[in-house]
Coordinates of C-alpha atoms and ligand atoms in Angstrom, one line a residue:
M204 CA -58.9 -122.5 92.7
L205 CA -57.7 -119.7 90.2
K206 CA -54.8 -121.0 87.8
K207 CA -51.4 -119.2 87.1
S208 CA -51.4 -117.8 83.2
A209 CA -53.2 -120.5 80.6
S210 CA -50.7 -119.9 78.1
R211 CA -47.7 -121.3 80.0
A212 CA -48.9 -124.4 81.7
R213 CA -51.0 -125.4 78.5
S214 CA -48.6 -126.0 76.2
L215 CA -48.4 -129.5 74.7
V216 CA -46.5 -129.3 71.7
S217 CA -43.0 -128.5 73.8
A218 CA -39.9 -127.0 72.1
A219 CA -38.1 -129.8 74.2
E220 CA -39.8 -132.7 71.6
I221 CA -39.5 -130.3 69.1
S222 CA -35.7 -130.6 69.3
A223 CA -35.9 -133.7 70.3
S224 CA -37.4 -134.6 67.5
A225 CA -35.0 -132.5 65.2
P226 CA -32.5 -134.2 63.0
T227 CA -28.9 -133.0 64.1
D228 CA -25.1 -133.9 63.2
A229 CA -23.5 -134.6 66.0
H230 CA -22.9 -138.5 66.3
P231 CA -22.8 -139.6 69.9
A232 CA -21.3 -143.2 68.8
N233 CA -17.8 -141.0 67.0
G234 CA -18.2 -138.2 70.5
G235 CA -19.9 -135.7 68.7
A236 CA -18.0 -135.1 66.2
V237 CA -20.1 -134.3 62.7
M238 CA -20.2 -137.1 60.0
A239 CA -21.8 -136.6 56.9
T240 CA -25.1 -137.7 56.9
P241 CA -28.0 -138.5 54.5
A242 CA -30.2 -135.4 54.3
P243 CA -31.5 -135.2 57.6
E244 CA -35.2 -136.1 58.2
E245 CA -37.9 -133.3 58.8
P246 CA -39.4 -133.3 62.0
P247 CA -42.5 -134.2 62.1
V248 CA -44.4 -132.5 64.5
V249 CA -43.5 -129.2 62.8
R250 CA -43.6 -130.3 59.0
K251 CA -47.1 -131.4 59.8
M252 CA -48.1 -127.3 60.7
F253 CA -46.1 -126.8 58.2
K254 CA -48.5 -129.0 55.7
S255 CA -51.1 -128.6 57.3
I256 CA -51.1 -124.7 56.1
D257 CA -49.6 -125.9 52.7
A258 CA -52.6 -127.7 51.7
L259 CA -51.9 -126.5 48.5
D260 CA -48.4 -128.9 48.8
R261 CA -46.1 -126.1 47.1
D262 CA -43.5 -126.8 49.8
Y263 CA -43.8 -122.4 50.2
I264 CA -46.6 -121.1 52.4
T265 CA -47.6 -117.6 52.1
V266 CA -46.8 -115.0 55.2
G267 CA -50.1 -114.1 54.8
Q268 CA -51.2 -117.8 55.3
F269 CA -49.3 -117.9 58.6
W270 CA -51.0 -114.9 59.6
Q271 CA -54.0 -115.8 58.5
R272 CA -54.5 -119.5 60.5
L273 CA -53.2 -117.2 63.4
G274 CA -56.2 -115.1 62.7
R275 CA -58.7 -117.9 62.6
M276 CA -57.1 -118.9 66.3
G277 CA -57.6 -115.4 67.3
I278 CA -54.0 -114.7 68.1
W279 CA -53.5 -111.2 66.2
P280 CA -50.6 -109.7 64.9
D281 CA -50.0 -106.7 66.7
D282 CA -49.7 -109.7 69.8
P283 CA -46.6 -107.6 72.3
R284 CA -46.2 -112.1 72.7
L285 CA -45.3 -112.0 68.6
S286 CA -42.5 -109.5 68.2
G287 CA -39.6 -112.2 67.9
V288 CA -42.6 -113.5 65.1
R289 CA -43.1 -110.3 63.5
A290 CA -39.0 -109.7 63.4
L291 CA -38.0 -113.1 61.3
L292 CA -40.3 -112.1 58.7
A293 CA -39.9 -109.4 58.6
A294 CA -36.4 -110.9 57.1
Q295 CA -38.8 -112.2 54.3
A296 CA -38.7 -110.5 50.8
P297 CA -40.7 -107.6 50.7
T298 CA -43.6 -108.7 47.8
A299 CA -47.3 -107.9 48.4
D300 CA -47.0 -111.6 50.4
P301 CA -44.0 -112.3 50.5
A302 CA -43.1 -116.4 51.0
L303 CA -42.3 -117.7 53.9
E304 CA -40.3 -120.9 53.5
Y305 CA -40.5 -124.0 56.0
S306 CA -36.6 -123.2 57.3
T307 CA -38.5 -120.2 58.7
F308 CA -41.2 -121.7 59.6
R309 CA -38.5 -124.4 61.7
E310 CA -37.1 -121.1 63.4
I311 CA -40.2 -119.8 64.0
I312 CA -42.3 -123.0 65.8
L313 CA -38.8 -123.8 68.1
S314 CA -39.2 -119.6 68.8
S315 CA -42.7 -119.2 69.9
E316 CA -45.2 -121.5 72.4
L317 CA -47.9 -119.5 70.9
V318 CA -47.7 -119.3 67.5
R319 CA -47.0 -123.9 68.1
D320 CA -50.1 -123.6 70.8
A321 CA -52.7 -121.6 68.4
L322 CA -51.6 -123.7 65.3
T323 CA -52.2 -127.5 67.1
G324 CA -55.9 -125.6 68.8
K325 CA -54.1 -125.9 72.4
M326 CA -56.1 -122.9 73.1
S327 CA -58.4 -122.1 75.7
V328 CA -60.9 -121.5 72.6
P329 CA -60.3 -124.6 70.6
D330 CA -63.1 -123.9 68.7
F331 CA -62.3 -120.2 68.7
E332 CA -63.7 -119.2 65.2
G333 CA -67.5 -121.1 65.9
F334 CA -68.0 -119.7 69.2
C335 CA -67.4 -115.8 67.6
A336 CA -69.3 -117.1 65.2
D337 CA -71.9 -117.2 67.5
V338 CA -70.9 -113.9 69.2
K339 CA -71.6 -112.6 65.9
T340 CA -74.9 -113.9 65.7
I341 CA -75.9 -112.8 69.2
F342 CA -74.3 -108.9 68.7
E343 CA -76.8 -108.9 65.2
E344 CA -79.5 -109.8 67.1
S345 CA -78.8 -107.6 69.6
L346 CA -78.2 -104.3 67.5
P347 CA -82.4 -103.7 66.7
S348 CA -82.9 -103.1 70.5
R349 CA -82.9 -99.2 70.3
G350 CA -84.2 -98.7 73.2
G351 CA -83.3 -96.6 76.2
K352 CA -81.5 -93.3 75.7
V353 CA -77.9 -91.4 77.0
A354 CA -76.8 -90.0 79.6
D355 CA -76.7 -86.7 79.3
Y356 CA -75.9 -85.5 82.6
I357 CA -73.3 -84.1 81.5
P358 CA -73.3 -83.0 77.7
Q359 CA -70.0 -84.3 76.4
L360 CA -71.6 -88.1 77.4
A361 CA -75.3 -86.7 75.3
K362 CA -73.0 -85.9 72.2
V363 CA -71.9 -89.5 71.7
D364 CA -73.3 -91.5 68.4
P365 CA -75.9 -92.9 70.4
E366 CA -76.2 -96.3 67.7
Q367 CA -72.6 -97.5 68.9
F368 CA -72.0 -100.7 69.1
A369 CA -68.9 -102.8 69.4
V370 CA -68.3 -105.6 71.2
S371 CA -64.6 -107.4 72.4
L372 CA -63.2 -111.0 73.6
C373 CA -60.2 -111.9 74.6
T374 CA -59.3 -115.4 76.6
V375 CA -57.0 -116.4 79.3
D376 CA -54.5 -117.0 76.7
G377 CA -54.6 -113.9 74.6
Q378 CA -57.4 -115.4 71.9
R379 CA -59.5 -111.7 70.8
F380 CA -62.5 -110.8 69.3
S381 CA -63.8 -107.5 68.2
Y382 CA -66.6 -106.6 66.3
G383 CA -68.7 -103.7 65.6
D384 CA -67.2 -99.8 66.7
A385 CA -64.9 -101.7 68.5
A386 CA -61.4 -99.0 68.0
T387 CA -63.7 -96.4 68.9
R388 CA -63.4 -94.9 72.5
F389 CA -65.6 -94.1 75.3
C390 CA -64.8 -92.7 78.7
L391 CA -64.3 -96.0 81.5
Q392 CA -66.9 -94.1 83.8
S393 CA -68.4 -96.5 86.6
T394 CA -66.5 -99.2 84.5
C395 CA -63.0 -98.1 86.6
K396 CA -64.1 -98.7 90.0
P397 CA -63.4 -102.6 90.2
I398 CA -59.8 -101.3 89.0
N399 CA -59.2 -98.6 90.9
Y400 CA -60.6 -100.8 94.1
C401 CA -57.8 -103.6 92.9
M402 CA -55.1 -101.2 93.1
A403 CA -56.0 -100.2 96.8
L404 CA -56.1 -103.6 97.4
E405 CA -52.2 -104.3 96.0
E406 CA -51.1 -101.5 98.1
L407 CA -52.4 -101.8 101.1
G408 CA -54.3 -105.1 102.0
E409 CA -57.8 -105.9 102.5
A410 CA -58.2 -105.4 105.7
T411 CA -57.1 -101.6 105.6
V412 CA -58.9 -101.2 102.8
H413 CA -62.3 -102.4 103.8
D414 CA -61.7 -100.3 107.4
H415 CA -62.9 -97.9 105.1
I416 CA -65.1 -99.2 102.3
G417 CA -67.9 -102.4 103.5
R418 CA -69.0 -105.0 100.8
E419 CA -72.4 -104.6 101.1
P420 CA -74.9 -103.7 97.9
S421 CA -76.0 -100.6 98.9
G422 CA -80.2 -101.5 97.6
H423 CA -79.9 -97.6 96.7
S424 CA -79.2 -95.9 93.7
F425 CA -75.5 -96.0 93.0
N426 CA -75.2 -91.9 93.9
A427 CA -77.3 -91.8 96.8
I428 CA -76.5 -89.9 100.1
T429 CA -76.0 -93.2 102.2
L430 CA -73.5 -94.6 103.8
N431 CA -73.8 -98.6 106.7
D432 CA -74.0 -98.7 109.8
R433 CA -70.1 -97.9 110.0
G434 CA -71.1 -94.2 108.8
L435 CA -69.2 -96.4 105.5
P436 CA -69.4 -96.6 101.9
H437 CA -71.2 -99.8 101.5
N438 CA -68.9 -100.6 98.7
P439 CA -66.3 -99.4 96.4
L440 CA -68.2 -99.5 93.1
I441 CA -70.6 -97.1 94.2
N442 CA -70.2 -94.0 94.0
A443 CA -69.4 -93.4 97.8
G444 CA -67.1 -96.5 97.8
A445 CA -65.1 -95.4 94.9
I446 CA -64.3 -92.1 96.3
M447 CA -63.2 -93.6 98.9
C448 CA -60.7 -95.8 97.1
C449 CA -59.6 -92.6 95.4
S450 CA -58.7 -91.4 98.6
L451 CA -56.9 -94.4 99.0
I452 CA -54.7 -94.7 97.1
R453 CA -51.3 -93.7 96.2
R454 CA -52.0 -91.3 98.6
D455 CA -47.4 -90.9 98.7
L456 CA -47.9 -89.6 95.4
P457 CA -49.0 -85.6 94.1
P458 CA -52.0 -85.8 92.0
S459 CA -50.1 -85.6 89.0
E460 CA -47.8 -88.8 89.3
R461 CA -50.8 -90.6 91.5
F462 CA -52.5 -90.3 87.5
D463 CA -49.9 -90.9 86.3
Y464 CA -49.3 -94.2 88.3
V465 CA -53.1 -95.2 87.7
L466 CA -53.1 -95.0 84.0
D467 CA -49.6 -97.2 84.2
K468 CA -51.9 -99.2 85.9
W469 CA -54.6 -99.6 83.0
Q470 CA -51.7 -99.8 80.1
E471 CA -50.2 -102.9 81.6
L472 CA -53.6 -104.0 82.2
T473 CA -54.3 -103.8 78.9
G474 CA -51.1 -105.0 77.1
G475 CA -50.4 -101.8 74.4
E476 CA -51.3 -98.3 74.0
R477 CA -51.9 -95.8 77.1
P478 CA -55.1 -95.0 77.4
G479 CA -56.9 -91.4 76.2
F480 CA -58.0 -89.0 78.9
N481 CA -61.5 -86.9 77.9
N482 CA -60.0 -83.2 79.5
A483 CA -63.5 -82.6 78.1
V484 CA -66.0 -84.7 80.0
Y485 CA -63.3 -84.4 82.7
L486 CA -64.3 -80.7 83.2
S487 CA -67.9 -81.3 82.8
E488 CA -67.3 -84.0 85.5
R489 CA -66.3 -81.4 87.7
E490 CA -68.3 -78.4 87.0
T491 CA -71.3 -80.4 87.8
A492 CA -70.2 -82.4 90.9
D493 CA -72.6 -81.2 93.5
R494 CA -74.0 -85.3 94.4
N495 CA -70.7 -86.1 94.8
N496 CA -69.6 -83.7 96.5
A497 CA -72.0 -84.1 98.6
L498 CA -71.1 -87.5 99.0
A499 CA -67.6 -87.0 100.3
Y500 CA -68.6 -83.7 102.7
F501 CA -70.8 -86.2 104.0
M502 CA -68.7 -89.2 104.5
R503 CA -65.5 -86.9 106.1
E504 CA -68.8 -85.9 109.1
K505 CA -68.5 -89.3 109.5
G506 CA -65.0 -89.7 109.9
A507 CA -64.8 -92.8 107.1
F508 CA -61.6 -91.0 105.4
P509 CA -58.0 -92.0 106.4
S510 CA -57.5 -88.4 107.8
K511 CA -59.8 -85.7 108.3
A512 CA -57.2 -83.3 106.8
D513 CA -58.0 -85.1 103.4
N514 CA -57.7 -82.7 101.0
L515 CA -61.6 -83.6 99.5
T516 CA -61.2 -81.3 96.1
Q517 CA -57.8 -83.6 95.4
I518 CA -59.8 -86.7 95.8
L519 CA -62.4 -85.6 94.0
E520 CA -61.2 -84.0 90.9
F521 CA -58.5 -87.7 91.0
Y522 CA -61.9 -90.2 90.8
F523 CA -62.8 -87.4 88.1
Q524 CA -60.5 -87.6 86.2
C525 CA -60.1 -91.4 86.9
C526 CA -64.4 -91.7 84.9
S527 CA -62.7 -90.2 82.4
I528 CA -59.8 -92.2 81.3
E529 CA -60.7 -93.5 77.3
L530 CA -60.5 -96.5 76.0
N531 CA -61.8 -98.5 73.6
A532 CA -63.7 -102.3 74.3
S533 CA -61.0 -104.1 72.4
Q534 CA -58.7 -102.8 75.0
L535 CA -61.7 -102.6 77.8
A536 CA -61.5 -106.3 76.7
V537 CA -58.3 -107.2 77.3
V538 CA -58.0 -106.1 81.0
A539 CA -61.6 -107.8 81.5
G540 CA -59.3 -110.9 80.0
A541 CA -56.9 -109.9 82.5
I542 CA -58.8 -110.6 85.5
A543 CA -60.8 -113.4 84.1
N544 CA -56.6 -114.6 84.8
A545 CA -56.0 -113.9 87.6
G546 CA -54.9 -110.6 87.4
V547 CA -52.2 -111.5 84.9
C548 CA -53.0 -109.7 81.0
P549 CA -53.1 -112.3 78.9
L550 CA -51.0 -110.5 75.8
T551 CA -48.1 -109.8 78.0
G552 CA -48.1 -112.8 80.8
Q553 CA -47.4 -109.6 83.4
R554 CA -48.6 -109.7 87.0
V555 CA -51.1 -107.0 87.8
F556 CA -53.1 -107.6 90.6
S557 CA -52.7 -111.0 93.2
P558 CA -55.5 -113.4 92.3
Q559 CA -56.4 -112.9 96.0
N560 CA -57.8 -109.3 95.2
V561 CA -59.0 -110.1 91.9
K562 CA -60.9 -113.0 93.6
N563 CA -62.3 -110.2 96.2
C564 CA -63.1 -107.4 93.3
L565 CA -64.8 -110.2 91.4
S566 CA -67.0 -110.9 94.5
L567 CA -68.5 -107.5 94.5
M568 CA -68.6 -107.0 91.0
Y569 CA -70.8 -110.3 91.7
S570 CA -72.8 -108.6 93.9
C571 CA -72.8 -105.2 93.2
G572 CA -71.7 -103.9 90.1
M573 CA -74.5 -103.3 87.9
Y574 CA -76.1 -100.5 89.3
D575 CA -79.8 -101.8 90.7
F576 CA -80.2 -104.4 88.8
S577 CA -76.7 -106.4 90.2
G578 CA -79.4 -108.9 91.9
E579 CA -81.1 -109.4 88.4
F580 CA -77.7 -109.4 86.6
A581 CA -76.8 -111.7 89.4
F582 CA -79.6 -114.3 89.2
T583 CA -80.1 -114.4 85.5
I584 CA -76.8 -113.6 84.2
G585 CA -74.5 -115.0 86.6
L586 CA -71.4 -113.3 86.0
P587 CA -68.9 -111.0 88.0
A588 CA -69.6 -107.7 85.7
K589 CA -69.6 -103.6 85.5
S590 CA -70.9 -101.2 83.4
G591 CA -70.8 -97.5 83.3
V592 CA -72.7 -94.5 82.2
S593 CA -71.1 -94.5 78.9
G594 CA -72.8 -97.6 77.8
A595 CA -69.7 -100.0 78.3
L596 CA -69.9 -103.0 80.3
W597 CA -67.4 -105.5 81.4
V598 CA -68.5 -108.7 82.0
V599 CA -65.8 -111.5 83.5
I600 CA -66.1 -116.0 83.1
P601 CA -63.4 -116.8 85.2
N602 CA -60.3 -118.6 84.0
L603 CA -61.9 -118.3 81.2
L604 CA -62.2 -114.7 79.7
G605 CA -63.4 -111.0 79.7
I606 CA -66.3 -109.4 76.9
C607 CA -66.6 -105.6 77.1
I608 CA -69.5 -104.3 75.0
W609 CA -70.1 -100.5 74.7
S610 CA -73.4 -99.0 73.2
P611 CA -74.6 -96.0 74.6
K612 CA -78.1 -96.4 75.5
L613 CA -78.9 -97.0 78.9
D614 CA -82.2 -98.4 80.5
K615 CA -83.7 -96.7 83.4
N616 CA -80.9 -98.6 85.9
G617 CA -78.0 -96.8 83.8
N618 CA -77.3 -99.8 81.9
S619 CA -76.4 -100.1 78.8
V620 CA -79.6 -101.8 77.0
R621 CA -77.7 -103.7 74.7
G622 CA -75.5 -104.8 76.4
I623 CA -77.8 -106.1 78.9
E624 CA -79.3 -107.9 75.7
F625 CA -76.8 -109.5 74.5
C626 CA -75.8 -110.7 77.7
R627 CA -79.1 -112.5 77.9
K628 CA -79.0 -113.7 74.8
L629 CA -75.2 -115.2 75.6
V630 CA -75.5 -117.0 78.6
D631 CA -79.1 -118.7 76.8
R632 CA -76.0 -119.9 74.2
Y633 CA -72.7 -121.1 77.1
L634 CA -73.0 -123.0 79.8
F635 CA -71.5 -119.5 81.4
H636 CA -74.0 -118.8 84.2
A637 CA -71.5 -119.0 87.8
Y638 CA -74.5 -122.0 88.5
D639 CA -74.6 -123.8 85.0
S640 CA -72.7 -126.4 86.4
I641 CA -75.7 -127.8 89.2
G642 CA -77.6 -129.2 86.1
G643 CA -78.3 -125.9 83.1
D644 CA -79.8 -125.6 80.5
H645 CA -78.5 -129.6 77.9
N646 CA -77.8 -127.5 74.7
K647 CA -75.8 -125.0 76.0
K648 CA -72.4 -125.4 74.8
D649 CA -69.3 -125.1 76.4
P650 CA -66.5 -122.9 74.6
R651 CA -63.8 -124.9 76.4
L652 CA -64.6 -128.0 74.5
A653 CA -63.2 -128.9 70.6
K654 CA -65.6 -129.0 68.3
G655 CA -68.5 -131.3 69.2
E656 CA -65.9 -132.5 72.2
D657 CA -68.9 -132.0 75.0
K658 CA -71.3 -134.6 72.7
V659 CA -68.6 -137.4 72.7
K660 CA -67.8 -137.3 76.1
E661 CA -71.1 -137.3 76.7
L662 CA -72.0 -140.9 74.9
L663 CA -68.6 -141.9 76.8
L664 CA -70.3 -141.3 80.2
L665 CA -73.3 -143.1 78.9
I666 CA -72.3 -146.0 77.0
T667 CA -69.3 -146.5 80.6
A668 CA -73.0 -145.8 82.9
A669 CA -74.5 -149.4 80.7
V670 CA -71.5 -151.5 80.9
N671 CA -71.0 -150.6 84.4
G672 CA -74.5 -151.2 85.4
D673 CA -74.2 -147.8 86.9
L674 CA -77.6 -146.7 87.6
P675 CA -77.4 -143.2 89.5
S676 CA -74.8 -142.0 86.4
L677 CA -76.6 -143.0 83.6
Q678 CA -80.0 -140.8 85.9
R679 CA -77.5 -137.6 86.1
L680 CA -77.0 -138.8 81.9
E681 CA -80.9 -137.9 81.5
A682 CA -81.2 -135.0 84.8
R683 CA -79.0 -133.1 82.1
G684 CA -80.8 -134.1 79.0
V685 CA -78.2 -136.8 77.2
D686 CA -80.0 -138.8 74.6
L687 CA -80.6 -142.5 76.0
N688 CA -80.6 -144.3 72.6
A689 CA -77.7 -142.3 71.5
G690 CA -75.4 -144.7 69.3
D691 CA -71.5 -143.9 69.3
Y692 CA -69.9 -144.1 65.3
D693 CA -70.9 -148.0 65.3
R694 CA -74.6 -147.2 66.8
R695 CA -73.6 -149.2 69.7
T696 CA -76.2 -147.5 72.1
A697 CA -75.8 -147.9 75.9
L698 CA -78.9 -150.6 75.7
H699 CA -76.3 -152.2 73.5
L700 CA -73.9 -152.4 75.9
A701 CA -75.5 -153.3 79.6
A702 CA -77.2 -156.2 77.0
S703 CA -74.4 -157.6 76.3
E704 CA -72.8 -156.9 79.7
G705 CA -75.6 -158.5 81.6
Q706 CA -76.5 -154.9 83.8
L707 CA -80.3 -156.5 83.9
N708 CA -80.7 -152.9 86.1
A709 CA -79.5 -150.5 83.4
V710 CA -80.9 -152.7 80.8
R711 CA -84.7 -152.1 82.9
Y712 CA -84.0 -149.0 83.5
L713 CA -82.9 -147.7 79.8
L714 CA -86.4 -149.7 78.7
E715 CA -88.4 -147.8 81.5
R716 CA -86.9 -144.4 80.1
G717 CA -88.6 -144.9 77.2
V718 CA -85.3 -146.0 74.5
A719 CA -86.0 -148.0 71.3
P720 CA -85.2 -151.5 72.6
A721 CA -84.2 -152.8 69.2
P722 CA -81.7 -149.9 68.2
V723 CA -79.1 -152.2 65.0
D724 CA -75.6 -151.0 65.2
R725 CA -73.5 -151.3 62.4
W726 CA -73.4 -154.7 62.0
G727 CA -77.4 -155.1 61.8
G728 CA -76.9 -156.1 66.1
T729 CA -79.5 -154.9 68.4
P730 CA -79.3 -155.5 72.3
L731 CA -81.1 -158.7 71.9
D732 CA -78.8 -160.0 69.9
D733 CA -75.9 -159.6 71.8
A734 CA -77.6 -160.5 75.3
I735 CA -78.1 -164.1 73.7
R736 CA -74.8 -164.2 71.4
E737 CA -73.2 -164.0 75.8
H738 CA -76.4 -165.6 77.4
H739 CA -77.5 -163.5 79.6
H740 CA -81.2 -165.1 79.2
E741 CA -82.4 -163.3 82.0
V742 CA -82.0 -159.7 80.2
A743 CA -82.9 -161.6 76.4
E744 CA -86.3 -162.6 78.5
V745 CA -86.2 -158.4 79.2
L746 CA -86.0 -157.4 75.9
R747 CA -88.5 -160.2 74.3
A748 CA -90.7 -158.3 76.6
A749 CA -90.1 -154.8 76.1
G750 CA -90.7 -155.9 71.8
E751 CA -87.4 -156.2 70.6
G752 CA -88.3 -157.9 67.6
A753 CA -91.4 -156.9 67.5
Ligands
LIG784 N1 -68.4 -90.1 86.9 C1 -70.1 -90.2 87.2 C2 -70.3 -90.0 88.8 O1 -69.6 -90.2 89.4 C3 -69.5 -92.6 86.7 C4 -71.0 -92.2 86.6 C5 -71.2 -93.7 85.7 O2 -71.1 -94.5 85.7 O3 -71.5 -94.6 87.2 O4 -71.2 -89.4 88.4

């Protein structure tokens, strides 16, 4: 099930906990009267957070150090959730890097759940620095891919610097990272289509929207003049379906207000500034619109629009306007993060779309989001995504994060060459493919876990399976690629534990799988020593036969 906004749900260090540990001058035995008490004890949790930043033990930190620590967790100073914190910090002495006294720090901690979570690592991606370092490496590795060419069906698209490249990401609790040309704006083109579809769903509901649009991949190119056997566009992510979506959104409003409504939605999704609009792109789109006009007339002939009287010119103009909205990679990543977060903007906590509508949207992004490469993308990358001819691509890892990759050169399918390259490398390293959980590559990482946590968990599972003689679990762990020879911090292996507990079948199984028969633990003990000490004679025999001591 899609979960609600993660930051609220996840805070492990609550304000109540902190207040409970905070000193109070009101004495209960004295009817709450204030007494002269010795110097109050400091709240230990807050102290520890402070100390973790005050590495030099100076009893103060600087505002710069504070932001730096939050930055390492991906929390940026412009985060809308930190307006109160910014106000408190603005009151500090106006020097280049003002000191932040403990009392102010304490006030910040008490007032901001986000700061508490960030400082204690209770975020979606606990090792955010490590994850971002990998993302940066993948970016660098994708940079040399200089194939493809920029879209040139309108001059404005052909004019962009083709070598630009940006990667941005935003987790469901608003950890952000951007690299490359992430502040440069580009027009959304087809990457706006999933959002338009969500807007139509929000307003009209699934049944009505799908009275006008199908939900199958078309099997044809994105602008092919083809409809399904009901005379409807195949899905909302190809041109015909996207034009149809535009005919459904806020039919009650005049064009200017309708477009403002759309911009409002984008702004809610980014949690920040109002998006831009590229008028030159819009005008060019409108001038070179024969194909889209043909699609609209074809759909009208088939009676696909809500009303025969719909003004096709207005609908198409609205569609071109949506394609000409501009964002940068950093902003589009927040939009992707909101979709990963079941429709709630990670930076503001505002719900923009319902979880059910987001689920529908993700399903179609998964099957139809990448032009004629959609099946291949679902197969190899295994993630919902949408690309556009401006070279933008946004990808959703549900319940974890959204990513935007932007690089203008396109392959023959119309997808960003570097965008595809980046995605391939990302899923090579991380357990992001929708079906990786079935038994993916053991060497892939899971960023939801703290550094080393996956290995520790696996070892615990391995040792527990050995202690219990649980062969099916041992087999599954082996199938996942877990090292059966691994030992814990005392160098105790599965074989030590199975021998200690007299789990004959587990001992046999491990030996058959070729584990070393005589590993030595921290105290110099082997599995045979364990078996003898615990009087498991049969186990001892098997270990001897396997060559222990040889
Ligand atoms: N404005 C474009 C068109 O209709 C969208 C192209 C795209 O990104 O797929 O043709």
